[in-house]
mmCIF file of C-alpha atoms in Angstrom:
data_model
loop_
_atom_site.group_PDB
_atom_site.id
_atom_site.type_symbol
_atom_site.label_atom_id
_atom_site.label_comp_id
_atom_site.label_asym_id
_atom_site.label_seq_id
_atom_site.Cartn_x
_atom_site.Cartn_y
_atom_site.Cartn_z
ATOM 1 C CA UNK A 125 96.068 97.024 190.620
ATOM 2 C CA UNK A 126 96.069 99.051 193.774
ATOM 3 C CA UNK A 127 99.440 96.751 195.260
ATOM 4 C CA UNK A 128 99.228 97.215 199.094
ATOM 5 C CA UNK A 129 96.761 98.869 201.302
ATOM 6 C CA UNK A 130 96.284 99.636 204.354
ATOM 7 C CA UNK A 131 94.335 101.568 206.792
ATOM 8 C CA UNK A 132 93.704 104.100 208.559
ATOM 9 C CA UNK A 133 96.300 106.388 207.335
ATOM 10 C CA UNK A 134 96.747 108.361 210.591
ATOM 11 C CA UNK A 135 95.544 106.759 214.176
ATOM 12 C CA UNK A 136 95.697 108.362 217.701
ATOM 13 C CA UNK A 137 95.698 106.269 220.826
ATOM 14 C CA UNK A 138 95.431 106.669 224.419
ATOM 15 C CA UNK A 139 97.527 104.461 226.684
ATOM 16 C CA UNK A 140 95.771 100.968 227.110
ATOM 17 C CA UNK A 141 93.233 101.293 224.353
ATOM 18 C CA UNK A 142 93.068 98.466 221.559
ATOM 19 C CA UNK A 143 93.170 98.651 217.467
ATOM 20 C CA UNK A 144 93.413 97.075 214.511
ATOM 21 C CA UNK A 145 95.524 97.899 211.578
ATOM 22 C CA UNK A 146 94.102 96.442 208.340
ATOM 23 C CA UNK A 147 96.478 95.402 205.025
ATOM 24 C CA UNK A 148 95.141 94.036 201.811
ATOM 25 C CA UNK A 149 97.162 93.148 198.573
ATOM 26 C CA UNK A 150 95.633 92.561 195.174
ATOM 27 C CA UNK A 151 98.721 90.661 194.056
ATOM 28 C CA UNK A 152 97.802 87.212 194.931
ATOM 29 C CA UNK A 153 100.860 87.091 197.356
ATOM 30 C CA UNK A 154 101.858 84.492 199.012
ATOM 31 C CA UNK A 155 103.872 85.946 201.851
ATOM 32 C CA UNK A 156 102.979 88.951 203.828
ATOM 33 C CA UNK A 157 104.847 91.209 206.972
ATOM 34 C CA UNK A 158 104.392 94.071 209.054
ATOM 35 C CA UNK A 159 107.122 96.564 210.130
ATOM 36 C CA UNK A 160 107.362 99.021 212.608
ATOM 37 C CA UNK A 161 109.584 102.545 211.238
ATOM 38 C CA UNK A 162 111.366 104.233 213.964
ATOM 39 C CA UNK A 163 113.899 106.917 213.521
ATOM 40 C CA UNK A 164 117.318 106.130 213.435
ATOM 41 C CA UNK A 165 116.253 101.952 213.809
ATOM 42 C CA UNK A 166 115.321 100.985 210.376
ATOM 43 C CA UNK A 167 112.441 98.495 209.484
ATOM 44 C CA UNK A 168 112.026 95.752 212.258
ATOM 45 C CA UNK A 169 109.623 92.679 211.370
ATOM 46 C CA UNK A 170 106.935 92.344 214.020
ATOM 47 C CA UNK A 171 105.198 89.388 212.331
ATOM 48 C CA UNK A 172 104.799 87.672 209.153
ATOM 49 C CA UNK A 173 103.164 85.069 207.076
ATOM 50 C CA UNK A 174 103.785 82.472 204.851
ATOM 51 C CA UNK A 175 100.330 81.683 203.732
ATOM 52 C CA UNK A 176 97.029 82.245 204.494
ATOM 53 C CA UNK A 177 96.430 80.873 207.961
ATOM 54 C CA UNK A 178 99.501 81.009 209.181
ATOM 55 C CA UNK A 179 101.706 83.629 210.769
ATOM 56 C CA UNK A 180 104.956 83.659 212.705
ATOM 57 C CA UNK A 181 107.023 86.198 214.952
ATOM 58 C CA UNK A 182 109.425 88.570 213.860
ATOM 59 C CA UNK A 183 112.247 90.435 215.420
ATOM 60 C CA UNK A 184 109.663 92.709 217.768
ATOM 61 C CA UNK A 185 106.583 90.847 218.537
ATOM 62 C CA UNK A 186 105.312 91.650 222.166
ATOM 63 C CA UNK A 187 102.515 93.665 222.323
ATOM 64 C CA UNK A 188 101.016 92.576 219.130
ATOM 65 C CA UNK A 189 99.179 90.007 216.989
ATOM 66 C CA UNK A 190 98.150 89.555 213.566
ATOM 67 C CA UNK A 191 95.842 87.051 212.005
ATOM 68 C CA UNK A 192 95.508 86.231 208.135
ATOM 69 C CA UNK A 193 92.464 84.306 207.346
ATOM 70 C CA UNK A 194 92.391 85.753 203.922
ATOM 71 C CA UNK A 195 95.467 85.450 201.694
ATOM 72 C CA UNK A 196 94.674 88.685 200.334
ATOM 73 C CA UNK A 197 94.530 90.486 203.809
ATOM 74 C CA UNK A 198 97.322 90.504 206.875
ATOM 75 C CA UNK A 199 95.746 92.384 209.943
ATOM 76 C CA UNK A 200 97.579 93.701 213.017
ATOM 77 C CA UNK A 201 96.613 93.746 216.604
ATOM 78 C CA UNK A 202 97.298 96.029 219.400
ATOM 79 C CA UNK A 203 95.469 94.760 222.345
ATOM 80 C CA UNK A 204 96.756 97.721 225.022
ATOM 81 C CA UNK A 205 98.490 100.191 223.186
ATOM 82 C CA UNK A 206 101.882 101.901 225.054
ATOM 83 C CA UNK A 207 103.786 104.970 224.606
ATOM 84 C CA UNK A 208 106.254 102.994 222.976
ATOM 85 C CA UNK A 209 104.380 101.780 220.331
ATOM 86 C CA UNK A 210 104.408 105.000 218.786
ATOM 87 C CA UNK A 211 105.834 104.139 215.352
ATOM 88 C CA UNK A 212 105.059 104.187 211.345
ATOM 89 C CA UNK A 213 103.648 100.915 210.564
ATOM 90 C CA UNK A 214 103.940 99.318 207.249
ATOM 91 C CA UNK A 215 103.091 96.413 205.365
ATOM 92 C CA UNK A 216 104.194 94.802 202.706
ATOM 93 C CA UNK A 217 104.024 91.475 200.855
ATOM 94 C CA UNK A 218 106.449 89.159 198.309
ATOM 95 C CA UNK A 219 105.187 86.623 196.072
ATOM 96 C CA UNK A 220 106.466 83.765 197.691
ATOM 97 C CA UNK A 221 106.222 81.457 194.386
ATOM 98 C CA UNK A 222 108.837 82.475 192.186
ATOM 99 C CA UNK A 223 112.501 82.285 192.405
ATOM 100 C CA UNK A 224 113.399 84.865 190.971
ATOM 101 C CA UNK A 225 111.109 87.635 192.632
ATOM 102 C CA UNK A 226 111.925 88.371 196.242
ATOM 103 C CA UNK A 227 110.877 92.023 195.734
ATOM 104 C CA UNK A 228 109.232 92.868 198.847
ATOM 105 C CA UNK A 229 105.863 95.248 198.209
ATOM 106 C CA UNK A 230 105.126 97.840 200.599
ATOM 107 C CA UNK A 231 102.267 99.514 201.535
ATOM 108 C CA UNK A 232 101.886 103.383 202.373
ATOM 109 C CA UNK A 233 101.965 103.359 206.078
ATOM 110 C CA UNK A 234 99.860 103.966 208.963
ATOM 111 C CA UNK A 235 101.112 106.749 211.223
ATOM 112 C CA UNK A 236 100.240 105.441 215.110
ATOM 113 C CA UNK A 237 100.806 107.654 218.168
ATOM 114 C CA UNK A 238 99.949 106.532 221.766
ATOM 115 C CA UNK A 239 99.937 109.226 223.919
ATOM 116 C CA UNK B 3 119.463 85.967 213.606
ATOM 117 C CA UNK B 4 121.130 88.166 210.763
ATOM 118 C CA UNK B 5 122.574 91.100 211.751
ATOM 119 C CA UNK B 6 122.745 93.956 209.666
ATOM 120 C CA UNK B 7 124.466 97.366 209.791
ATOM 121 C CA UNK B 8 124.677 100.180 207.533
ATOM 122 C CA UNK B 9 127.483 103.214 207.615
ATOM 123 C CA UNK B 10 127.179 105.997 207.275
ATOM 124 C CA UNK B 11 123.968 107.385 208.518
ATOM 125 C CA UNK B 12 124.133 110.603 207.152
ATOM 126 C CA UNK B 13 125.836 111.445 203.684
ATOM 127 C CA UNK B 14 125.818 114.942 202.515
ATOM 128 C CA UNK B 15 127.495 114.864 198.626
ATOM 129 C CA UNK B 16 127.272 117.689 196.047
ATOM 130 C CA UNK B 17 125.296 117.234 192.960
ATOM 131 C CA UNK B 18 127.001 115.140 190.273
ATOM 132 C CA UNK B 19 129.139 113.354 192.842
ATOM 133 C CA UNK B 20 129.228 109.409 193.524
ATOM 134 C CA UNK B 21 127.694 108.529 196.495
ATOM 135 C CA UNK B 22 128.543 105.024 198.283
ATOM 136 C CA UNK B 23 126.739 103.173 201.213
ATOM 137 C CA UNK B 24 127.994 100.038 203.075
ATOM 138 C CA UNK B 25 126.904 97.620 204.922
ATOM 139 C CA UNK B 26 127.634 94.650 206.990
ATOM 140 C CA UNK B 27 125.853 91.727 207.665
ATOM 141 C CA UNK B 28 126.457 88.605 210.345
ATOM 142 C CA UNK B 29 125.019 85.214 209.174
ATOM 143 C CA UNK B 30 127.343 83.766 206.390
ATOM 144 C CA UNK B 31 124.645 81.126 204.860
ATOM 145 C CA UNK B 32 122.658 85.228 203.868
ATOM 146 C CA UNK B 33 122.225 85.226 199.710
ATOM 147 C CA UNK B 34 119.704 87.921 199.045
ATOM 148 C CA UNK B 35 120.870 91.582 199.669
ATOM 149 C CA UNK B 36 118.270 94.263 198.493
ATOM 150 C CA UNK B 37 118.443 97.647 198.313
ATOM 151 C CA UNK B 38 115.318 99.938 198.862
ATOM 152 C CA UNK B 39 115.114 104.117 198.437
ATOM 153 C CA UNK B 40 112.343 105.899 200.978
ATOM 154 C CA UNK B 41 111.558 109.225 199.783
ATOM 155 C CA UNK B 42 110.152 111.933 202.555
ATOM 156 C CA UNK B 43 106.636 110.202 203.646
ATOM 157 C CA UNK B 44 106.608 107.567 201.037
ATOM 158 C CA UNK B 45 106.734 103.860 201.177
ATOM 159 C CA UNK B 46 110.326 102.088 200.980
ATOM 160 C CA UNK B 47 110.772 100.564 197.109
ATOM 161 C CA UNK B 48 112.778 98.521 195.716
ATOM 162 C CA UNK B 49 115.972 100.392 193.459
ATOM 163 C CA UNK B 50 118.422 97.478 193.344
ATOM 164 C CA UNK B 51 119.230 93.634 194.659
ATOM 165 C CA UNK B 52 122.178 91.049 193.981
ATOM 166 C CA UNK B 53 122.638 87.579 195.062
ATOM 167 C CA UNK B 54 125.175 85.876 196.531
ATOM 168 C CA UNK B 55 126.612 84.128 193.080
ATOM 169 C CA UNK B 56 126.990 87.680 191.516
ATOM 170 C CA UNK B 57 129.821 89.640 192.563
ATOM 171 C CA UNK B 58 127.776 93.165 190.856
ATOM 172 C CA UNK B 59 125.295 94.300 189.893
ATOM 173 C CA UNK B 60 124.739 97.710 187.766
ATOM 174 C CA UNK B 61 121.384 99.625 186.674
ATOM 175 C CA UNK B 62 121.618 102.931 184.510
ATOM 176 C CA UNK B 63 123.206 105.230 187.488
ATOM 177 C CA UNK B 64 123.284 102.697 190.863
ATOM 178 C CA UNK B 65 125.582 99.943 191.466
ATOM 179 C CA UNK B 66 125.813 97.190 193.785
ATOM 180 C CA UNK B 67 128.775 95.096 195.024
ATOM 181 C CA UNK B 68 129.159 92.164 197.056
ATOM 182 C CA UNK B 69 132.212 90.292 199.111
ATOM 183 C CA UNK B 70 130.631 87.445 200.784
ATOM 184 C CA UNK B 71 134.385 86.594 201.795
ATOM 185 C CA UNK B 72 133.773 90.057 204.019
ATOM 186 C CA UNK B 73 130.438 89.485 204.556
ATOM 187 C CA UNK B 74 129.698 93.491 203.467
ATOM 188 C CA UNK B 75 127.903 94.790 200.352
ATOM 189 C CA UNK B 76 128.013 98.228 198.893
ATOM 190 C CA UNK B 77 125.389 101.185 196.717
ATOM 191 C CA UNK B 78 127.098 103.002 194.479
ATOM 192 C CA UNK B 79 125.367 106.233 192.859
ATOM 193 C CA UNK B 80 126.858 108.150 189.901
ATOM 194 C CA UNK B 81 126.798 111.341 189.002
ATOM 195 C CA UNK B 82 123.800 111.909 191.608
ATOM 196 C CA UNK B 83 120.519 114.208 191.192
ATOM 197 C CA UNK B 84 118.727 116.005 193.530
ATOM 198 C CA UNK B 85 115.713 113.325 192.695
ATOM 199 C CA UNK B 86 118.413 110.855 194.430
ATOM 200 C CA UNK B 87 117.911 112.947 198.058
ATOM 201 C CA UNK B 88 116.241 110.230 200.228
ATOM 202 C CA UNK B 89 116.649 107.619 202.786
ATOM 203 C CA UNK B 90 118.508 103.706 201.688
ATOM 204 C CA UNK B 91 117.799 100.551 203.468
ATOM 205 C CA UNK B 92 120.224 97.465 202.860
ATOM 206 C CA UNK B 93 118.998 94.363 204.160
ATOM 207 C CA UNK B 94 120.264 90.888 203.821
ATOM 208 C CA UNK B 95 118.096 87.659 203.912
ATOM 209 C CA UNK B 96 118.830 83.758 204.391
ATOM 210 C CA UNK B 97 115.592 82.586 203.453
ATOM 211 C CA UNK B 98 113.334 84.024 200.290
ATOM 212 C CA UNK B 99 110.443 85.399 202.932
ATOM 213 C CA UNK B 100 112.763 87.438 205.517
ATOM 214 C CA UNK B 101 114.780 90.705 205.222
ATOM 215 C CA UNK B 102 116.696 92.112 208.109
ATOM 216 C CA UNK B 103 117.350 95.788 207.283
ATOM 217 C CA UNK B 104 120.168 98.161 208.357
ATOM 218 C CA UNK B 105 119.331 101.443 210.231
ATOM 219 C CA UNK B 106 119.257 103.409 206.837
ATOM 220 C CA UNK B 107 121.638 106.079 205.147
ATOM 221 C CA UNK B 108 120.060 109.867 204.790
ATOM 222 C CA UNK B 109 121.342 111.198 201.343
ATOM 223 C CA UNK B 110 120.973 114.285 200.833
ATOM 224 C CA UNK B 111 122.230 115.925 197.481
ATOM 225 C CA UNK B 112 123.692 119.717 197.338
ATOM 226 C CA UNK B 113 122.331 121.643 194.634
#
């Protein structure tokens, strides 16, 4: 199993320009999030989902959106890309179905500057 | 929403000391407190969790205890490695699907 995926690895953006970040699980998981990294702030939840087609906002949602119309994949929108979006992105998915396995899964990260 | 926060941010111990981390968190109904380890330009994973009917919790080397009178949890690494150099994130959930995190503890062990 490769767990989570996601690409590209490495992005560079100019001010106002739009991308996608893609995520994929092989784990059959129910739930699925991404996270923005900065230094110094920890892991903040932009969006999530509970199942395919739906999703939900986290703790920092402006300036992005996400659609999941696979249960296997969890994409991520930036429609005008800012300065401040500048971050380490990751993903990560739980299974969602079992009470005893919260375990979030996370995926390797996409490195995003906006310049 | 849950609040979390995590003291100290930096932690400097020499090798074969204990290390401890503690955090904080706001929402009292929380019952899910994880701990994940992020090594230099790696993914965050999973080391350690406890729920809110277990006081602690212990694996090999790492500990983790829990006052839910408090509302703060604490890591606890013995004898530590240089392996054990790396970045922790507490978090603390009310629901099975949603973590809040702290800001993250750098350890960094002296050789």
């Amino acid at each position: 199993n490769a767990g989570v995926t996601q690409t590209p690895k490495f992005r560079v953006l100019k001010t106002g320009q739009s991308m996608t970040l893609l995520c994929a699980q092989d784990m059959n998981h129910e739930y699925m999030y991404w996270y923005r990294q900065d230094p110094g702030m920890g892991l903040r939840l932009i969006h999530y989902s509970v199942g395919e087609g739906t999703t939900a906002k986290g703790e920092v949602p402006d300036g992005y959106n996400v659609s999941r119309l696979k249960k296997q994949n969890f994409l991520l929108g930036l429609e005008s890309a800012a300065p401040s979006q500048t971050s380490v992105y990751f993903c990560a998915s739980s299974s969602g179905t079992s009470e005893v396995d919260y375990e979030q899964y996370f995926g390797p990260g996409t490195r995003l500057t906006v310049t | 929403g849950e609040n979390v926060e995590q003291h100290p941010s930096t932690l400097s111990v020499q090798e074969g000391d204990s290390a401890v981390i503690k955090c904080t968190y706001s929402d009292s109904a929380s019952n899910y407190f994880p701990w994940y380890k992020q090594e230099l330009g790696k993914r965050p994973q999973l080391i350690i969790d406890i729920r809110s009917n277990v006081g602690e919790k212990k694996d090999q080397r790492i500990a983790v205890t829990l006052n839910k009178t408090a509302k703060h949890f604490s890591l606890h690494i013995t004898e530590t490695q240089p392996e054990d150099s790396a970045v922790y994130f507490c978090a603390a959930s009310i629901s099975d699907y949603k973590l809040s995190f702290g800001a993250g503890t750098t350890v960094t062990v002296r050789a």
